PDB file of C-alpha atoms in Angstrom:
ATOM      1  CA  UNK A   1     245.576 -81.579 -97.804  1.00  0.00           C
ATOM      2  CA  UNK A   2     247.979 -79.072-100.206  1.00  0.00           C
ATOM      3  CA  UNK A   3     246.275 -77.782-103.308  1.00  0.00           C
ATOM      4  CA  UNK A   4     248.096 -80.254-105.700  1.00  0.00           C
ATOM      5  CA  UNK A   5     247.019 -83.124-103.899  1.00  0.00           C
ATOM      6  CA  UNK A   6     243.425 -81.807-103.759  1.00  0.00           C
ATOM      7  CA  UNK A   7     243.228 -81.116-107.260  1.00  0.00           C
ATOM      8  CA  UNK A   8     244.311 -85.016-108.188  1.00  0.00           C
ATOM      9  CA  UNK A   9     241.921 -86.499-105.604  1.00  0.00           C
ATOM     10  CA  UNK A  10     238.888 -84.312-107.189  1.00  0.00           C
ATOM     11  CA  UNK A  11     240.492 -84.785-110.374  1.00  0.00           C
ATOM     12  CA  UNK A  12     240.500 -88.005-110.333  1.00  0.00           C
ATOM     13  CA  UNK A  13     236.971 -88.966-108.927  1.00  0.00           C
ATOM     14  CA  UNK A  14     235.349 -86.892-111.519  1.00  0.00           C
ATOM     15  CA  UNK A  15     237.258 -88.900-114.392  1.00  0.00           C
ATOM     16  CA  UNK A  16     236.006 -92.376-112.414  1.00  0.00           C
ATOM     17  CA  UNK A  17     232.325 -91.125-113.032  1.00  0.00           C
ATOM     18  CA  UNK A  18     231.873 -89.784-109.414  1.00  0.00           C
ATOM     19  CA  UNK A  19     229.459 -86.928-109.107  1.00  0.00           C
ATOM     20  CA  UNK A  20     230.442 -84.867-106.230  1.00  0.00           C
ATOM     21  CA  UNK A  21     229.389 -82.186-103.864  1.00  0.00           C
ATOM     22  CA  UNK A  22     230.897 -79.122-102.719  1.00  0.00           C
ATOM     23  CA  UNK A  23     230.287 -78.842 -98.940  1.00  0.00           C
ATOM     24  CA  UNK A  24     230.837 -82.723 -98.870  1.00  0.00           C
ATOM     25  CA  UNK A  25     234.156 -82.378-100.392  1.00  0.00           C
ATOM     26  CA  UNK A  26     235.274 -79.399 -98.097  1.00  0.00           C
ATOM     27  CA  UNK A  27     234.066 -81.666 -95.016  1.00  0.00           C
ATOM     28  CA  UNK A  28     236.459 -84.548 -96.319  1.00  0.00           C
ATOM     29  CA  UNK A  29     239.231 -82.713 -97.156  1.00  0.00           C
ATOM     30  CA  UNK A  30     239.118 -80.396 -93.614  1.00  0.00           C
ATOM     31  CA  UNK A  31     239.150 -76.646 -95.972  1.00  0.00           C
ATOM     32  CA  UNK A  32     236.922 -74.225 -96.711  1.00  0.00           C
ATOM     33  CA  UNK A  33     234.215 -74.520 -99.780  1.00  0.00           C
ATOM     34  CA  UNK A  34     235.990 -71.165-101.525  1.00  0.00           C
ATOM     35  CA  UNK A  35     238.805 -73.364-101.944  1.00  0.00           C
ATOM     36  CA  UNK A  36     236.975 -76.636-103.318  1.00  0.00           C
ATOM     37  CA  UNK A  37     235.114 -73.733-105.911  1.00  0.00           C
ATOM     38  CA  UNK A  38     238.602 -72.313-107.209  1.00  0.00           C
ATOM     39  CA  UNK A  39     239.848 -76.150-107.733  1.00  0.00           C
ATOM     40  CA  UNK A  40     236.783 -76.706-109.826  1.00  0.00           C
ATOM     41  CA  UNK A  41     237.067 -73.773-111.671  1.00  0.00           C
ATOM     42  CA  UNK A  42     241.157 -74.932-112.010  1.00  0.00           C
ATOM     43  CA  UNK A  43     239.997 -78.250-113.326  1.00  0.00           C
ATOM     44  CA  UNK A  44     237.774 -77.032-115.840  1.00  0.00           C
ATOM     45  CA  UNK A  45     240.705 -74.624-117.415  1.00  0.00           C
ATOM     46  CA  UNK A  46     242.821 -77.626-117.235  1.00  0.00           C
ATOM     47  CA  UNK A  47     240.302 -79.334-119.285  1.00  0.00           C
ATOM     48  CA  UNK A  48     239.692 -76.326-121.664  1.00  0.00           C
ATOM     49  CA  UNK A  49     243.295 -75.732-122.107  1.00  0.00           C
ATOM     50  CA  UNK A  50     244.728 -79.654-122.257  1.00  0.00           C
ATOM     51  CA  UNK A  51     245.125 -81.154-126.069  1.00  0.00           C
ATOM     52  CA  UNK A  52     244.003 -84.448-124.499  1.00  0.00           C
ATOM     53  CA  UNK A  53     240.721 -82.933-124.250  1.00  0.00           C
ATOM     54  CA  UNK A  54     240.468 -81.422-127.261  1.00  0.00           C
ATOM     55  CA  UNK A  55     237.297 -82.154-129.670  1.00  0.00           C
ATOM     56  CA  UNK A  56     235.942 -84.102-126.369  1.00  0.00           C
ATOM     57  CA  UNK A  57     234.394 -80.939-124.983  1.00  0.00           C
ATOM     58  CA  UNK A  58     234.907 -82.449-121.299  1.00  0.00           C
ATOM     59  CA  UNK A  59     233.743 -79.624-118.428  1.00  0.00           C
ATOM     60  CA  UNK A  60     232.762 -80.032-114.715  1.00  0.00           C
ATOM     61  CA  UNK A  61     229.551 -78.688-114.879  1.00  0.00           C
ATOM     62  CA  UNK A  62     226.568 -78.640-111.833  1.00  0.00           C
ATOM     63  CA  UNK A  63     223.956 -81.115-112.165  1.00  0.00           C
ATOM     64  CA  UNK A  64     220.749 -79.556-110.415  1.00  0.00           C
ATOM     65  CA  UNK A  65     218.914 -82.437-110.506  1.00  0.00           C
ATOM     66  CA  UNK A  66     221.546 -84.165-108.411  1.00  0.00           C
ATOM     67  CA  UNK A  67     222.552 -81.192-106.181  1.00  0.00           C
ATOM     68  CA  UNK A  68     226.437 -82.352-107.598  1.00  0.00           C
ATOM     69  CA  UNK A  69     229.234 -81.305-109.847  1.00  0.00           C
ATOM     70  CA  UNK A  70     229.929 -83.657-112.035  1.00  0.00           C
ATOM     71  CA  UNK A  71     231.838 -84.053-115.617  1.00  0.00           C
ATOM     72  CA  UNK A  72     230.005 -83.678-118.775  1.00  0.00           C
ATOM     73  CA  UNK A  73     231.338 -84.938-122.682  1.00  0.00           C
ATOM     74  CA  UNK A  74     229.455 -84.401-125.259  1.00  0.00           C
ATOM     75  CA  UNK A  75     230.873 -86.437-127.244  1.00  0.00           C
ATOM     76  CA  UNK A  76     232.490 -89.679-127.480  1.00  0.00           C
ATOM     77  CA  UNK A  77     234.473 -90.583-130.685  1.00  0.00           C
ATOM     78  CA  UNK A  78     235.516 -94.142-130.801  1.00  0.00           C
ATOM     79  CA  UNK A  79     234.215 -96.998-132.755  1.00  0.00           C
ATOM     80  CA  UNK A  80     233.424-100.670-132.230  1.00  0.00           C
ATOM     81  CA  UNK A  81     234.947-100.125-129.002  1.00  0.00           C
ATOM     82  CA  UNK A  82     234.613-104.207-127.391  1.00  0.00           C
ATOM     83  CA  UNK A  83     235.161-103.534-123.771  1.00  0.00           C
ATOM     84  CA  UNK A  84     232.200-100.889-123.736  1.00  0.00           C
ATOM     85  CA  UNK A  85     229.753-103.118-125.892  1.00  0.00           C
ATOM     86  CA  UNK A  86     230.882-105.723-123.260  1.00  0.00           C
ATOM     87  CA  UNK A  87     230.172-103.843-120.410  1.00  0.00           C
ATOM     88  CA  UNK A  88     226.543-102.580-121.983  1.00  0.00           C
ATOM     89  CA  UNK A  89     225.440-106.050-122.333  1.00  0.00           C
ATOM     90  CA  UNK A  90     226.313-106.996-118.549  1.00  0.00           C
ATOM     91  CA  UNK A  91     224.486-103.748-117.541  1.00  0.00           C
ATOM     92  CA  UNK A  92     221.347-105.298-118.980  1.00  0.00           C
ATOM     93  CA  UNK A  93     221.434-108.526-117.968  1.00  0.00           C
ATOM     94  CA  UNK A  94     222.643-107.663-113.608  1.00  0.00           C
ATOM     95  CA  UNK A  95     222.942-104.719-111.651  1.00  0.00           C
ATOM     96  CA  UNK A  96     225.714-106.850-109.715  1.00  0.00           C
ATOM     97  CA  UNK A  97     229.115-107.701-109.862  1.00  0.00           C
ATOM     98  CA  UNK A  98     232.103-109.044-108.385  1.00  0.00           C
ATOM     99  CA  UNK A  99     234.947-106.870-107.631  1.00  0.00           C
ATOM    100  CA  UNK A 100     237.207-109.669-109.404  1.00  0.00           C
ATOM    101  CA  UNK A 101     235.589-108.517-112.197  1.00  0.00           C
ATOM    102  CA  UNK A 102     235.149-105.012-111.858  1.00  0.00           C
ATOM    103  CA  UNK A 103     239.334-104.755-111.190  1.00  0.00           C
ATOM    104  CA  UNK A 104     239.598-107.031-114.413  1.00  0.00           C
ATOM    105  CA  UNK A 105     237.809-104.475-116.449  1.00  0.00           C
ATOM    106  CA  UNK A 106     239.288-101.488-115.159  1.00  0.00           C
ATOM    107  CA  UNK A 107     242.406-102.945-115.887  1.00  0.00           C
ATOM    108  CA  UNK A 108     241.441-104.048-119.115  1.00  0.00           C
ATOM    109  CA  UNK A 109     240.566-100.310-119.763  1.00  0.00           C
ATOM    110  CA  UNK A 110     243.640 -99.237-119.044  1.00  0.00           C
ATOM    111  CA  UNK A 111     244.903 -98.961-122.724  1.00  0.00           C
ATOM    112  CA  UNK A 112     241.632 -97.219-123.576  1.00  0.00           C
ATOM    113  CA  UNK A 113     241.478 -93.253-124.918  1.00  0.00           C
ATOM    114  CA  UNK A 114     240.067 -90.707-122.335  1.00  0.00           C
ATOM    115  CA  UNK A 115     236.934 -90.618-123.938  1.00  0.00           C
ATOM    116  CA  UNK A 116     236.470 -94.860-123.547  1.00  0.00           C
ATOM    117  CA  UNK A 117     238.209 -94.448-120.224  1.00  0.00           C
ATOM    118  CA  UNK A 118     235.556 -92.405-118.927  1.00  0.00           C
ATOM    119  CA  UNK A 119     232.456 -93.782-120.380  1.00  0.00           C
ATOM    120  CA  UNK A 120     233.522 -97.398-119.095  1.00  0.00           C
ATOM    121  CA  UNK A 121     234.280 -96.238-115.687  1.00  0.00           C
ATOM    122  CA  UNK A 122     231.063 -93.890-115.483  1.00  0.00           C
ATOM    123  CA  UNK A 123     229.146 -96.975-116.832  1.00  0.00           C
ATOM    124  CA  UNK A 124     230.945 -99.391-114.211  1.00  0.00           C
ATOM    125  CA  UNK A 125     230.310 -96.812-111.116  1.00  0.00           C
ATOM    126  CA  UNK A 126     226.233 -98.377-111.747  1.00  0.00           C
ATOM    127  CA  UNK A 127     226.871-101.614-110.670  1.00  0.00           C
ATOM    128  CA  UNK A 128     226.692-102.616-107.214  1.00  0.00           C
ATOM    129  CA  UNK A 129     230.088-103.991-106.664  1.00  0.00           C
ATOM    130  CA  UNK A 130     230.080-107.373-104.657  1.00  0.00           C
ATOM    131  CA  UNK A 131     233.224-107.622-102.089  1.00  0.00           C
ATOM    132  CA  UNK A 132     232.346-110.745-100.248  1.00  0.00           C
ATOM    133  CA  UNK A 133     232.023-114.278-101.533  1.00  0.00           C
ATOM    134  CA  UNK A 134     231.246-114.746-105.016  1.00  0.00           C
ATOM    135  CA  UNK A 135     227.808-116.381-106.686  1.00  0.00           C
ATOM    136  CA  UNK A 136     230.148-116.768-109.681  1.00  0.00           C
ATOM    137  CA  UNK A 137     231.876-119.703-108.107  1.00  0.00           C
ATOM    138  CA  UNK A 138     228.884-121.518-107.397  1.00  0.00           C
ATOM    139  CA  UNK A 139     227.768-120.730-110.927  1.00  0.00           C
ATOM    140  CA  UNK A 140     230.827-121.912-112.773  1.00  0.00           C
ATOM    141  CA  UNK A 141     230.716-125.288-111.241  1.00  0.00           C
ATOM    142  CA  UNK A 142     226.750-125.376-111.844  1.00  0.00           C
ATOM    143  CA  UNK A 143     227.437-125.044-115.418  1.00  0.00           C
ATOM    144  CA  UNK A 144     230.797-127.115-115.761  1.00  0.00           C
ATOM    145  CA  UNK A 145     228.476-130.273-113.911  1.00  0.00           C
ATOM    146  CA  UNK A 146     225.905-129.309-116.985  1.00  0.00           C
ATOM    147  CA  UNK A 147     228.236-129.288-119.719  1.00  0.00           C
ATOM    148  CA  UNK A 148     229.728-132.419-118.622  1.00  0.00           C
ATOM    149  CA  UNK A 149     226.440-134.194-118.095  1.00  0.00           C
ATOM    150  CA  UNK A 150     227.443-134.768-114.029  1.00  0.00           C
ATOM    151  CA  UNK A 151     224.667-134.707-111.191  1.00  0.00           C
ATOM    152  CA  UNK A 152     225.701-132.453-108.045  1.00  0.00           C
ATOM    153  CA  UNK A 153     225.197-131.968-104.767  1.00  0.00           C
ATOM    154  CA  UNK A 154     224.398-128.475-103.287  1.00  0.00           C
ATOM    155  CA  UNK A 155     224.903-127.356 -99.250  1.00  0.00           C
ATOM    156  CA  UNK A 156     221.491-125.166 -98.142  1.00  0.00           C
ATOM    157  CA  UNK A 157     221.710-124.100 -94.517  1.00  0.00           C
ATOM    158  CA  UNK A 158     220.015-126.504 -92.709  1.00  0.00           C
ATOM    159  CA  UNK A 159     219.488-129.393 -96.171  1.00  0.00           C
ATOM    160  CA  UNK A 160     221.629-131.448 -98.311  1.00  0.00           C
ATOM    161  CA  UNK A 161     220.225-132.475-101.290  1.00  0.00           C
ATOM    162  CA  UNK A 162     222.479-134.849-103.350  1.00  0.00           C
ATOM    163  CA  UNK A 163     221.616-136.872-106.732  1.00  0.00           C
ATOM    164  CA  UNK A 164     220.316-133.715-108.555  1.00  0.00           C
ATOM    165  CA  UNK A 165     220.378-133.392-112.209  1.00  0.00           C
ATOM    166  CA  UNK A 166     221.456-129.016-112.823  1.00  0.00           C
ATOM    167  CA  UNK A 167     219.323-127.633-115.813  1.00  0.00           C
ATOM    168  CA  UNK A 168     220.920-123.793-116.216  1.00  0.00           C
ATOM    169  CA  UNK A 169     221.266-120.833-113.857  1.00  0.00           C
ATOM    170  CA  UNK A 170     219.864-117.161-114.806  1.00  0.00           C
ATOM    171  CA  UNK A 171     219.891-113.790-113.455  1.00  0.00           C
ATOM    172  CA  UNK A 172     215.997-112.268-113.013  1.00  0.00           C
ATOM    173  CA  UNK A 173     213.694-110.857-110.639  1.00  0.00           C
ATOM    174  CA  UNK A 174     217.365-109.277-109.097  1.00  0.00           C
ATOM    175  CA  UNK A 175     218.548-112.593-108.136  1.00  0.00           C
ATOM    176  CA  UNK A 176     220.522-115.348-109.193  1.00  0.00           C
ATOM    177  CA  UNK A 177     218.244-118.710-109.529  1.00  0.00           C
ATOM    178  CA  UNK A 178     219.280-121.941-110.307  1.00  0.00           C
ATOM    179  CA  UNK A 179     217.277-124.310-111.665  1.00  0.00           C
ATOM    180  CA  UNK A 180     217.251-128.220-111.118  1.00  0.00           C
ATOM    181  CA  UNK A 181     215.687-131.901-111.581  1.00  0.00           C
ATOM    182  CA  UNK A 182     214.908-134.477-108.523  1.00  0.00           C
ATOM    183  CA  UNK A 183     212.922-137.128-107.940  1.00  0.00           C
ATOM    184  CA  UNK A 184     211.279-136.028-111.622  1.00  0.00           C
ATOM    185  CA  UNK A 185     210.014-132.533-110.584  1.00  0.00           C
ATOM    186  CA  UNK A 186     212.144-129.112-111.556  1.00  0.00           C
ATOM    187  CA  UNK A 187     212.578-126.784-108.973  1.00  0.00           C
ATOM    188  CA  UNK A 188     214.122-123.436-108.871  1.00  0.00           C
ATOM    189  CA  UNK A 189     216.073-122.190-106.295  1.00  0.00           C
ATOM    190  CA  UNK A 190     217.808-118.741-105.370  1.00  0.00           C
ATOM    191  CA  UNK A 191     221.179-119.472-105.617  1.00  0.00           C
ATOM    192  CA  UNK A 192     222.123-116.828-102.110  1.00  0.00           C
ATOM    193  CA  UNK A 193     220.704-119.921-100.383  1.00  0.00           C
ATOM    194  CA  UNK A 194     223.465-122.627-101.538  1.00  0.00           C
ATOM    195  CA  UNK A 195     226.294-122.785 -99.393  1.00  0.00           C
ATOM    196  CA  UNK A 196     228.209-125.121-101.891  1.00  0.00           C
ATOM    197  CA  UNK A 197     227.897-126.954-104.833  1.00  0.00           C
ATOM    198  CA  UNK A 198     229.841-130.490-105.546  1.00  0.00           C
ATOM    199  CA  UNK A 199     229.853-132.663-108.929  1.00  0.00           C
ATOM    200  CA  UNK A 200     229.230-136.171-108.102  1.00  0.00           C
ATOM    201  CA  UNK A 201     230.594-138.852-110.284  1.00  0.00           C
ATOM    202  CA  UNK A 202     227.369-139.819-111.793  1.00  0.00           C
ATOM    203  CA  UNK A 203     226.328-139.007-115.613  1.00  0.00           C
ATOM    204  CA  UNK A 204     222.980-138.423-116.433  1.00  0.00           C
ATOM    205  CA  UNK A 205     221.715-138.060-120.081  1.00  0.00           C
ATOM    206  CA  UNK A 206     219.536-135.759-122.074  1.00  0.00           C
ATOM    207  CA  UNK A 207     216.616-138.479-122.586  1.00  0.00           C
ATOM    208  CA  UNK A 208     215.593-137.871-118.929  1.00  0.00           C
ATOM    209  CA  UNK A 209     214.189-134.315-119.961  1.00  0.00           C
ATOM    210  CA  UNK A 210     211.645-136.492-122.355  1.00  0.00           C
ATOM    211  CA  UNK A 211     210.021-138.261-119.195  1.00  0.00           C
ATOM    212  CA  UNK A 212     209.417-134.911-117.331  1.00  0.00           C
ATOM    213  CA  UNK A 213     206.048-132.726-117.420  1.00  0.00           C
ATOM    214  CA  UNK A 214     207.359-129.818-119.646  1.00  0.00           C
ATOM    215  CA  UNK A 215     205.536-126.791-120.079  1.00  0.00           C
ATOM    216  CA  UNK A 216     203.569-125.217-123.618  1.00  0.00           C
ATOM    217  CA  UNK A 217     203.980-122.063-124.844  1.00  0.00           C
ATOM    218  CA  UNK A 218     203.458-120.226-128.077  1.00  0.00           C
ATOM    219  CA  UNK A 219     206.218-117.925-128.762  1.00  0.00           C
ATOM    220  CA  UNK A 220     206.462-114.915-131.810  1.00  0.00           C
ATOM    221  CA  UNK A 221     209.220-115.774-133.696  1.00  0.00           C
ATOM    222  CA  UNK A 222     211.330-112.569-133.064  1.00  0.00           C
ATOM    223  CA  UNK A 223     211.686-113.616-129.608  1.00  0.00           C
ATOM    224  CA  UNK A 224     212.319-117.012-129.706  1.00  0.00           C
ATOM    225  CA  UNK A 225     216.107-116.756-130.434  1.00  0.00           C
ATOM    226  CA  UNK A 226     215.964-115.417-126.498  1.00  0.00           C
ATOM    227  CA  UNK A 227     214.018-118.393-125.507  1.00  0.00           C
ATOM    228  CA  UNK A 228     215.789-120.964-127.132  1.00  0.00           C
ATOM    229  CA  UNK A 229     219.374-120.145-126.153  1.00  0.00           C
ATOM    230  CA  UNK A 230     218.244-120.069-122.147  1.00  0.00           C
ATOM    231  CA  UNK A 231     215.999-123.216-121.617  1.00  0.00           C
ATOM    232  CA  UNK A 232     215.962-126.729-122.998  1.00  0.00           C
ATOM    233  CA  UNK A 233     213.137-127.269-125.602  1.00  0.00           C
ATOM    234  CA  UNK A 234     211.634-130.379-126.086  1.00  0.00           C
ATOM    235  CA  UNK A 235     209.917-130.015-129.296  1.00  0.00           C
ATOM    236  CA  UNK A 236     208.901-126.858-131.663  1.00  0.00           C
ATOM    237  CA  UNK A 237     206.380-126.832-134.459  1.00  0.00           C
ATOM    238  CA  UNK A 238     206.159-123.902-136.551  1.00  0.00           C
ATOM    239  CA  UNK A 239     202.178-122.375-136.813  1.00  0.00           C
ATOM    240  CA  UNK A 240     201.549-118.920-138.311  1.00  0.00           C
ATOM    241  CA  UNK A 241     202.098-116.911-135.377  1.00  0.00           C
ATOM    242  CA  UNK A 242     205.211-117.786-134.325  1.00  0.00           C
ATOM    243  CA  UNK A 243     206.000-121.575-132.338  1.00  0.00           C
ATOM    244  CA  UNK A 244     204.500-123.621-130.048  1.00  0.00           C
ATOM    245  CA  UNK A 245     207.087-125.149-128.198  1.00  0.00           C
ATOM    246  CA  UNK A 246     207.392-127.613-125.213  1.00  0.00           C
ATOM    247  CA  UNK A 247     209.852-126.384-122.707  1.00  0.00           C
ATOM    248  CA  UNK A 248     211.810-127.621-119.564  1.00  0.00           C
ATOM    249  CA  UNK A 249     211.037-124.711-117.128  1.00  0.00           C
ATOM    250  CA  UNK A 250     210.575-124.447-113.804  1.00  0.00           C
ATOM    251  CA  UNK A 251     206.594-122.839-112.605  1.00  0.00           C
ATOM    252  CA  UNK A 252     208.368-119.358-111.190  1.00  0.00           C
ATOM    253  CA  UNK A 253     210.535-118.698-114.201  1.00  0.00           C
ATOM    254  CA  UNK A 254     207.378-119.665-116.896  1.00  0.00           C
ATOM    255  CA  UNK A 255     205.384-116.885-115.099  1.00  0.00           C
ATOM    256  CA  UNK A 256     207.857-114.786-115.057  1.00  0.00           C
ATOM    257  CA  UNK A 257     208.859-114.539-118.543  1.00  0.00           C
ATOM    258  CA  UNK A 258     204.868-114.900-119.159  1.00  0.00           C
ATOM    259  CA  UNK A 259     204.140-111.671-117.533  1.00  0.00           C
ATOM    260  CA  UNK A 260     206.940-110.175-118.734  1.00  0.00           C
ATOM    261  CA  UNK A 261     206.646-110.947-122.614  1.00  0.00           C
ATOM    262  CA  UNK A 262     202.617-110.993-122.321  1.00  0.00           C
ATOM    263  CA  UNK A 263     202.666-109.992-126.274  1.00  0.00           C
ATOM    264  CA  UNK A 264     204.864-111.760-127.464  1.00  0.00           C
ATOM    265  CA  UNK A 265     204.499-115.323-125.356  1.00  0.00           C
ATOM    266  CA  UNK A 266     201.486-117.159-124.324  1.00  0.00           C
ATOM    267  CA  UNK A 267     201.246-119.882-121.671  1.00  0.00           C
ATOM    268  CA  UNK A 268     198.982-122.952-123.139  1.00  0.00           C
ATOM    269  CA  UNK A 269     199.693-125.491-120.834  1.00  0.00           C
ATOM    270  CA  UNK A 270     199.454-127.064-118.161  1.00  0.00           C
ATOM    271  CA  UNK A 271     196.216-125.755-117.458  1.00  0.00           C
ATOM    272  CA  UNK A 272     197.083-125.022-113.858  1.00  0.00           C
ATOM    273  CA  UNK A 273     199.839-123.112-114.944  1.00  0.00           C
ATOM    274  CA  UNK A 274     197.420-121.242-117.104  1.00  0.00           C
ATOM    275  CA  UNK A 275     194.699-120.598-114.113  1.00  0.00           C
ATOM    276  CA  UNK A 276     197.538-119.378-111.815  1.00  0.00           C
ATOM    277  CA  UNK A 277     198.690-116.423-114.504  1.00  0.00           C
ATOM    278  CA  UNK A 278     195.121-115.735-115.267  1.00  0.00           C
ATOM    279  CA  UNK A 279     194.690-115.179-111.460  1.00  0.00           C
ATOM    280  CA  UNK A 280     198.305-112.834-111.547  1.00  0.00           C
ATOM    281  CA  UNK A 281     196.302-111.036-113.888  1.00  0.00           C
ATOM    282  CA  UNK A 282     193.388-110.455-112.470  1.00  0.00           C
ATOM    283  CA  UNK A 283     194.406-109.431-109.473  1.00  0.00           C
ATOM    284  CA  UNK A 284     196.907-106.644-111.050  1.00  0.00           C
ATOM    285  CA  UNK A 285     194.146-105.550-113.070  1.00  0.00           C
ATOM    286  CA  UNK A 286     191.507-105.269-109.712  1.00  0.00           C
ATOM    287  CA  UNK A 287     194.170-102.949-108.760  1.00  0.00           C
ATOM    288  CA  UNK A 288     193.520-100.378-111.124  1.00  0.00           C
ATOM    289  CA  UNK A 289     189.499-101.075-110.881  1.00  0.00           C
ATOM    290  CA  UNK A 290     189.901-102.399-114.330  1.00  0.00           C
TER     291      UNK A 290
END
């Protein structure tokens, strides 16, 4: 590969976020590491010189915690910026996405400044990009079936279950779970295990949450905007402390967010719910010979 070539495909990886390393580099590109050194040094008087850079303080520096060259900015200088705040909040709430989506944004980006540009793609290079497949199909028509009030059927490997009333999906424990009604019981199920999800032509209605066990919890009032925009709650009242509230829940998801809001929610009932979280406790705490 000619030097102008190799300066755009090292140039270019660096402003996607890449962090890259110097004998790698010379291995890909078939020359010697002197050469991938000088085009380095090249870049970073590029990036000294350049007015686009100016006030950005962009440099390819060595990272020795990563063994890698990488590029540093000090500073970024934009405000309200929606596409960043956008990607932030997927950040927190999965590791994963589509590459549908991850084109979409870099295209979105396109417009951006430099300093957006690379922030958003340095940002982007943390997800793990899906390529086969999507969840977000199977999600979509989960949630248009529970918008419209429709049971479904869903497509496991070996099972079809059919006459199923959908409650919500969410993202934790690194998986996708979706979360359901039949034959009175909730159940929650990792959504990599559905093969495919139909609406069926029957309606349900809200009143059948009313006849179901629900689960008891009293939740600090800072966190119960959180709580109350992912589940369905059956009644609140207001005590001192924050709520009680009765919630539609499956038993994985109430021990998860149990354990991992132990301040800020506590589990009151069912009781068996209650002796199972104790025991989650007690074993993580005979752990540490506490």
């Amino acid at each position: 590969m000619e030097k102008p070539e190799r300066l755009l495909y090292i140039y270019t990886r660096f402003l996607n976020g890449k962090a890259l390393n110097k004998e790698e580099l010379a291995q890909q590109l078939n020359v010697n590491v002197r050469f991938i050194q000088r085009d380095i040094s090249d870049i970073n008087n590029f990036l000294y010189e350049d007015q686009e850079w100016h006030g950005l303080e962009g440099q390819i520096v060595y990272d020795n915690t990563i063994e890698k060259h990488r590029l540093k900015i000090d500073r970024y200088k934009f405000k309200n910026n929606r596409l960043l705040n956008l990607i932030f909040r997927m950040k927190n709430f999965t590791p994963i996405i589509h590459e549908d989506t991850y084109n979409l944004i870099r295209g979105l980006n396109a417009n951006s400044n430099l300093a957006e540009k690379l922030l958003s793609n340095k940002m982007l290079s943390q997800f793990n990009i899906h390529r086969e497949f999507s969840e977000s199909t199977l999600i979509f028509r989960i949630q248009l079936a529970i918008e419209n009030n429709h049971k479904i059927s869903i497509q496991l490997q070996n099972t079809h279950l059919t006459d199923i009333i959908p409650i919500y999906t969410r993202y934790f424990s690194d998986k996708y779970w979706f979360t359901y009604l039949a034959n009175g019981i909730i159940y929650t199920l990792d959504l990599s295990a559905v093969k495919e999800v139909d609406q069926l032509n029957d309606v349900y209605d809200q009143s059948v949450f009313e006849d179901i066990n629900s689960v008891t919890m009293l939740i600090q009032d800072h966190i119960w905007p959180k709580i109350k925009r992912q589940f369905i709650i059956v009644n609140t009242k207001s005590v001192d402390n924050g709520r009680i509230a009765d919630i539609i829940i499956s038993k994985e998801e109430c021990m998860h967010i149990a354990y991992e809001h132990p301040t800020q929610i506590t589990l009151l009932k069912p009781q068996h719910y209650v002796d199972d979280f104790k025991a989650i406790l007690k074993s993580l705490f005979n752990s540490y010979n506490i």
